[in-house]
C-alpha cells in the first residue's frame, strides 16, 4: 500500500475552492427566504429546535451551528499528515461538527449532505483506501440516521399524506446521496492515483538520472583503468626487457665488450619501441597490438623477444582450429605478454611452456614456468595479475593461478567461444 501524500499545504487547491463553494451554498440557505408557499402548506422545520422550540438550549443553537460551520470550513485549510491518531481525531471532530449543523442548524440543515461530501473528500487526502471506505460508509450511515430522526420528528406534525410524500423524498435523496458519495470516492481515488503516478514517475526519472551519472562515472573509471592496463602491458613489457638488456650489457662491458654491444643494440631497439608505445598510449585502445599479424606469429615474436632478453626459449604449442575474434586475439596476446613479463621480472625460471588450444567451443591458454613461485595468499594483488584477470572476465572466461614457493607458477585461462559466436 502506498503511503499517503505528504501535505504541507493543501495538495489540491481546486478541491479547496470546491469546498468553499459548497460551504457558501450551505451558508446562503440561512439568509435566502424559503420558497413561496402559495401552492402548498408551510412545512415544519426539520430540526430538533424546529420540532421542539421550547427547549432551553434552542436560543443558542443557531449561533452554535454557525460557529461549527465556520470551524468546519477552517479545518480544510490544514490537513493532518503525520500520526494516524491525529487523523482519526481530526475526522471525529469533523463528524461532530456536521452532526451539530445537521441536527440543530434549522435552515443550515437543508443542505447539510454537502458537508458529508466534503468530509469524504478530505478523508481521501489523509487516509489510505480502507480509511476512505470506512469514512464514506460512516457518512452514508450517519446521513440515514439523521434523516430517519428528522422523519420521526416530522411524523409528530405532518398528516399521513405528507408523511408518505416525505418518505418517498427520503428514499430518493438517500439513493442520490449514496451515489454521490460513491462518485466522489471514485473520483478522488482516480485523482490521487494520477498524482501518485506522477510522483512515482518523477522519482523514477530522478533515479534514472542518478543511475546515468553512476554509469557515466563507472564508464570513465573503466576507461581509465583500461588505458592504464594497456600502458602497463605494452610499455611496462618493453621497459622491463630494456632494463634487463642494460643490466646484462653493464655486466659484460669489461669482460666481453663485443657481446655487451649486442645487448646495447637490443636495448636501443626496445627503447625505440617503448618511445613508440608512449606516443601511442592514448590511442592504444583503438589500435591493434598484433599489428595485422596472426596470433600465432604475434606469440612467436613475444617468445623471440623473451629469448633475447633472458636467454630462455619458451616451448610453445599453438593449435587453433579456426580464427578467433579480434577482441579474443588482443586479450590472449596481452595476457601472454604480461605473463612473460612477470616471469622475466620475478620467476628466475629456466624453462617456460606455453600452450594455446581450442576444443569444443572453448579456448584454453596455459603458461607455466619452473621458477621460484610465490604464495598465492600474499602475491595476487599486483596490477599485472589484475589486468590478466580483468581481460579474461570481460570475455566471460575463467582465470586461475596455481603456484607454490619453489614450484613455479601455472596460469590457466579458459574462454568460451560459443557465447561470442
XYZ file of N, CA and C in Angstrom, residues 151 154-168:
48
model
N -37.309 12.326 10.135
C -38.591 11.770 9.713
C -39.486 11.502 10.927
N -40.807 14.695 12.049
C -41.812 15.185 11.116
C -43.153 14.479 11.324
N -43.121 13.231 11.759
C -44.364 12.486 11.950
C -45.244 13.092 13.050
N -44.588 13.819 13.981
C -45.387 14.424 15.041
C -46.284 15.535 14.503
N -45.922 16.149 13.374
C -46.617 17.350 12.924
C -47.314 17.185 11.579
N -46.997 16.153 10.815
C -47.497 16.055 9.448
C -48.677 15.106 9.358
N -49.403 15.306 8.288
C -50.537 14.441 8.010
C -50.040 13.150 7.374
N -50.859 12.102 7.338
C -50.426 10.833 6.716
C -50.011 11.008 5.262
N -50.745 11.884 4.518
C -50.380 12.089 3.120
C -49.005 12.737 3.010
N -48.744 13.721 3.882
C -47.439 14.383 3.873
C -46.340 13.425 4.314
N -46.659 12.554 5.256
C -45.659 11.588 5.703
C -45.266 10.641 4.570
N -46.264 10.214 3.786
C -45.977 9.334 2.667
C -45.105 10.027 1.624
N -45.446 11.298 1.358
C -44.658 12.066 0.400
C -43.225 12.259 0.916
N -43.107 12.518 2.200
C -41.780 12.760 2.772
C -40.960 11.461 2.794
N -41.634 10.339 2.994
C -40.932 9.056 2.985
C -40.353 8.784 1.593
N -41.143 9.083 0.566
C -40.669 8.922 -0.809
C -39.498 9.858 -1.092
